[in-house]
PDB file of C-alpha atoms in Angstrom:
ATOM      1  CA  UNK R   1     140.226 129.833 145.578  1.00 44.00           C
ATOM      2  CA  UNK R   2     138.642 130.207 142.437  1.00 47.00           C
ATOM      3  CA  UNK R   3     138.813 128.079 139.502  1.00 52.00           C
ATOM      4  CA  UNK R   4     140.530 129.335 136.166  1.00 51.00           C
ATOM      5  CA  UNK R   5     139.667 129.698 133.594  1.00 51.00           C
ATOM      6  CA  UNK R   6     142.665 130.894 132.119  1.00 51.00           C
ATOM      7  CA  UNK R   7     146.533 129.898 131.771  1.00 55.00           C
ATOM      8  CA  UNK R   8     147.385 130.759 135.171  1.00 62.00           C
ATOM      9  CA  UNK R   9     147.439 128.704 137.871  1.00 66.00           C
ATOM     10  CA  UNK R  10     144.904 129.715 140.622  1.00 70.00           C
ATOM     11  CA  UNK R  11     147.483 128.960 143.730  1.00 78.00           C
ATOM     12  CA  UNK R  12     150.811 127.414 143.425  1.00 79.00           C
ATOM     13  CA  UNK R  13     149.674 124.053 143.682  1.00 84.00           C
ATOM     14  CA  UNK R  14     146.943 124.252 141.411  1.00 89.00           C
ATOM     15  CA  UNK R  15     147.126 124.777 138.209  1.00 90.00           C
ATOM     16  CA  UNK R  16     143.735 125.661 137.064  1.00 90.00           C
ATOM     17  CA  UNK R  17     140.262 123.405 138.677  1.00 90.00           C
ATOM     18  CA  UNK R  18     137.109 122.055 136.201  1.00 93.00           C
ATOM     19  CA  UNK R  19     134.080 121.310 137.340  1.00 93.00           C
ATOM     20  CA  UNK R  20     131.730 118.278 135.878  1.00 95.00           C
ATOM     21  CA  UNK R  21     128.292 117.033 135.924  1.00 95.00           C
ATOM     22  CA  UNK R  22     129.575 112.486 135.616  1.00 95.00           C
ATOM     23  CA  UNK R  23     126.878 111.268 132.767  1.00 95.00           C
ATOM     24  CA  UNK R  24     125.027 108.033 133.754  1.00 94.00           C
ATOM     25  CA  UNK R  25     126.732 105.196 133.165  1.00 92.00           C
ATOM     26  CA  UNK R  26     124.851 103.954 129.902  1.00 92.00           C
ATOM     27  CA  UNK R  27     125.889 107.736 128.063  1.00 92.00           C
ATOM     28  CA  UNK R  28     129.787 107.465 128.995  1.00 92.00           C
ATOM     29  CA  UNK R  29     131.238 107.424 126.015  1.00 92.00           C
ATOM     30  CA  UNK R  30     132.832 103.327 125.992  1.00 93.00           C
ATOM     31  CA  UNK R  31     129.173 102.241 125.892  1.00 94.00           C
ATOM     32  CA  UNK R  32     127.097 103.907 124.178  1.00 93.00           C
ATOM     33  CA  UNK R  33     129.019 104.329 120.841  1.00 94.00           C
ATOM     34  CA  UNK R  34     130.356 100.779 121.742  1.00 96.00           C
ATOM     35  CA  UNK R  35     126.651  99.367 121.392  1.00 95.00           C
ATOM     36  CA  UNK R  36     126.037 101.344 118.869  1.00 95.00           C
ATOM     37  CA  UNK R  37     128.644 100.306 116.161  1.00 96.00           C
ATOM     38  CA  UNK R  38     127.969  96.381 117.595  1.00 96.00           C
ATOM     39  CA  UNK R  39     124.395  96.630 116.784  1.00 96.00           C
ATOM     40  CA  UNK R  40     125.547  97.848 113.294  1.00 96.00           C
ATOM     41  CA  UNK R  41     127.655  95.010 112.267  1.00 94.00           C
ATOM     42  CA  UNK R  42     125.616  92.486 114.093  1.00 93.00           C
ATOM     43  CA  UNK R  43     122.730  93.692 111.538  1.00 95.00           C
ATOM     44  CA  UNK R  44     125.869  94.210 108.931  1.00 93.00           C
ATOM     45  CA  UNK R  45     126.758  90.457 109.985  1.00 92.00           C
ATOM     46  CA  UNK R  46     123.958  88.964 110.232  1.00 91.00           C
ATOM     47  CA  UNK R  47     121.498  90.129 108.108  1.00 91.00           C
ATOM     48  CA  UNK R  48     123.274  91.354 104.823  1.00 91.00           C
ATOM     49  CA  UNK R  49     126.084  89.092 104.175  1.00 89.00           C
ATOM     50  CA  UNK R  50     124.956  86.307 106.369  1.00 86.00           C
ATOM     51  CA  UNK R  51     126.602  85.085 109.486  1.00 85.00           C
ATOM     52  CA  UNK R  52     127.195  81.774 107.586  1.00 87.00           C
ATOM     53  CA  UNK R  53     129.602  82.412 104.737  1.00 88.00           C
ATOM     54  CA  UNK R  54     130.830  84.739 106.279  1.00 89.00           C
ATOM     55  CA  UNK R  55     131.604  83.164 110.063  1.00 91.00           C
ATOM     56  CA  UNK R  56     134.785  84.547 111.080  1.00 92.00           C
ATOM     57  CA  UNK R  57     135.184  87.311 109.425  1.00 90.00           C
ATOM     58  CA  UNK R  58     132.046  88.547 111.805  1.00 91.00           C
ATOM     59  CA  UNK R  59     133.812  87.091 115.376  1.00 93.00           C
ATOM     60  CA  UNK R  60     137.225  88.760 113.876  1.00 95.00           C
ATOM     61  CA  UNK R  61     135.054  92.474 113.541  1.00 94.00           C
ATOM     62  CA  UNK R  62     133.292  91.868 116.845  1.00 95.00           C
ATOM     63  CA  UNK R  63     137.102  91.230 118.286  1.00 96.00           C
ATOM     64  CA  UNK R  64     138.180  93.993 116.624  1.00 96.00           C
ATOM     65  CA  UNK R  65     135.205  96.780 117.758  1.00 96.00           C
ATOM     66  CA  UNK R  66     135.016  94.352 122.046  1.00 96.00           C
ATOM     67  CA  UNK R  67     139.143  95.580 121.559  1.00 97.00           C
ATOM     68  CA  UNK R  68     138.706  99.134 120.644  1.00 96.00           C
ATOM     69  CA  UNK R  69     135.842  99.675 123.828  1.00 96.00           C
ATOM     70  CA  UNK R  70     138.511  97.853 126.044  1.00 96.00           C
ATOM     71  CA  UNK R  71     141.748 100.111 125.190  1.00 96.00           C
ATOM     72  CA  UNK R  72     138.747 102.941 125.025  1.00 95.00           C
ATOM     73  CA  UNK R  73     138.408 102.020 129.081  1.00 94.00           C
ATOM     74  CA  UNK R  74     141.747 101.295 129.576  1.00 96.00           C
ATOM     75  CA  UNK R  75     142.390 105.124 128.664  1.00 95.00           C
ATOM     76  CA  UNK R  76     139.908 106.482 130.818  1.00 92.00           C
ATOM     77  CA  UNK R  77     141.753 105.031 134.054  1.00 93.00           C
ATOM     78  CA  UNK R  78     145.507 105.867 132.910  1.00 94.00           C
ATOM     79  CA  UNK R  79     144.100 109.281 132.265  1.00 94.00           C
ATOM     80  CA  UNK R  80     141.955 111.784 134.464  1.00 94.00           C
ATOM     81  CA  UNK R  81     141.597 113.598 131.777  1.00 95.00           C
ATOM     82  CA  UNK R  82     139.799 111.310 129.235  1.00 95.00           C
ATOM     83  CA  UNK R  83     137.802 110.499 132.333  1.00 95.00           C
ATOM     84  CA  UNK R  84     136.390 113.604 132.326  1.00 95.00           C
ATOM     85  CA  UNK R  85     135.722 113.827 128.619  1.00 94.00           C
ATOM     86  CA  UNK R  86     134.049 109.991 128.475  1.00 95.00           C
ATOM     87  CA  UNK R  87     132.072 109.888 131.818  1.00 94.00           C
ATOM     88  CA  UNK R  88     131.766 113.602 132.398  1.00 95.00           C
ATOM     89  CA  UNK R  89     129.642 117.079 131.232  1.00 95.00           C
ATOM     90  CA  UNK R  90     131.237 120.225 132.203  1.00 94.00           C
ATOM     91  CA  UNK R  91     129.503 122.760 133.619  1.00 94.00           C
ATOM     92  CA  UNK R  92     129.917 127.149 134.548  1.00 91.00           C
ATOM     93  CA  UNK R  93     128.196 126.909 137.978  1.00 88.00           C
ATOM     94  CA  UNK R  94     130.126 125.576 141.282  1.00 86.00           C
ATOM     95  CA  UNK R  95     126.377 124.726 142.323  1.00 85.00           C
ATOM     96  CA  UNK R  96     125.347 122.725 140.232  1.00 87.00           C
ATOM     97  CA  UNK R  97     128.711 120.896 140.244  1.00 89.00           C
ATOM     98  CA  UNK R  98     129.538 117.682 142.459  1.00 90.00           C
ATOM     99  CA  UNK R  99     133.007 116.630 141.019  1.00 92.00           C
ATOM    100  CA  UNK R 100     135.495 118.432 139.858  1.00 92.00           C
ATOM    101  CA  UNK R 101     138.577 118.115 138.861  1.00 93.00           C
ATOM    102  CA  UNK R 102     141.718 119.552 139.625  1.00 91.00           C
ATOM    103  CA  UNK R 103     145.071 119.433 137.970  1.00 91.00           C
ATOM    104  CA  UNK R 104     148.292 120.612 140.285  1.00 90.00           C
ATOM    105  CA  UNK R 105     151.015 122.662 138.855  1.00 88.00           C
ATOM    106  CA  UNK R 106     154.484 120.549 137.445  1.00 88.00           C
ATOM    107  CA  UNK R 107     156.187 118.716 139.781  1.00 86.00           C
ATOM    108  CA  UNK R 108     153.344 119.044 142.490  1.00 84.00           C
ATOM    109  CA  UNK R 109     151.541 115.852 142.426  1.00 86.00           C
ATOM    110  CA  UNK R 110     148.761 114.608 139.654  1.00 90.00           C
ATOM    111  CA  UNK R 111     145.037 115.875 138.571  1.00 92.00           C
ATOM    112  CA  UNK R 112     142.383 113.502 140.526  1.00 91.00           C
ATOM    113  CA  UNK R 113     138.014 113.944 140.207  1.00 92.00           C
ATOM    114  CA  UNK R 114     137.740 115.169 143.315  1.00 91.00           C
ATOM    115  CA  UNK R 115     134.077 115.046 145.500  1.00 89.00           C
ATOM    116  CA  UNK R 116     132.767 118.461 146.393  1.00 86.00           C
ATOM    117  CA  UNK R 117     130.680 117.832 149.133  1.00 80.00           C
ATOM    118  CA  UNK R 118     127.748 121.536 149.310  1.00 74.00           C
ATOM    119  CA  UNK R 119     127.747 123.333 152.778  1.00 69.00           C
ATOM    120  CA  UNK R 120     125.783 125.966 153.408  1.00 66.00           C
ATOM    121  CA  UNK R 121     127.896 128.625 155.636  1.00 62.00           C
ATOM    122  CA  UNK R 122     125.272 131.721 156.294  1.00 49.00           C
ATOM    123  CA  UNK R 123     123.841 132.452 152.760  1.00 47.00           C
ATOM    124  CA  UNK R 124     127.017 131.791 150.324  1.00 51.00           C
ATOM    125  CA  UNK R 125     127.549 127.824 149.782  1.00 51.00           C
ATOM    126  CA  UNK R 126     131.105 126.715 150.551  1.00 55.00           C
ATOM    127  CA  UNK R 127     132.450 123.908 148.855  1.00 53.00           C
ATOM    128  CA  UNK R 128     135.289 122.043 150.405  1.00 57.00           C
ATOM    129  CA  UNK R 129     137.912 119.477 148.534  1.00 59.00           C
ATOM    130  CA  UNK R 130     140.789 117.661 149.245  1.00 55.00           C
ATOM    131  CA  UNK R 131     143.479 117.302 146.847  1.00 57.00           C
ATOM    132  CA  UNK R 132     145.997 115.394 148.574  1.00 53.00           C
ATOM    133  CA  UNK R 133     147.510 116.977 150.983  1.00 52.00           C
ATOM    134  CA  UNK R 134     145.984 120.373 150.417  1.00 56.00           C
ATOM    135  CA  UNK R 135     143.025 121.195 151.862  1.00 58.00           C
ATOM    136  CA  UNK R 136     140.588 123.602 149.504  1.00 61.00           C
ATOM    137  CA  UNK R 137     138.169 125.900 149.640  1.00 59.00           C
ATOM    138  CA  UNK R 138     135.375 127.041 146.655  1.00 61.00           C
ATOM    139  CA  UNK R 139     133.833 129.942 147.138  1.00 57.00           C
TER     140      UNK R 139
END
């Protein structure tokens, strides 16, 4: 089985497989951008506007940023595609990848992120992974 980058299915059960390397937690799309937003807003609120004059408005803005961050975190749990976009870096080399997003064909399951286990078999690298009930080997 090979990794398909075209629109054609890899097999009868798998539409495509994308390879990824997870980013460190502080670089996830639901952490770093929001830290910047919090810092910018706190600077504007405390230094420019003044916390004494705009106390309620400042807290409402912090709560609004917090709600956006919570919705972004939840969208990572709801969608494998969003989780990969916000927490992983795409790679094309199977030797560098540590996880793979496996998307099945319609009516054959749901997308999953699976860990890749690299085993040395002679001189080639063989990467087996279990996807729901199908055992795949990516060579």
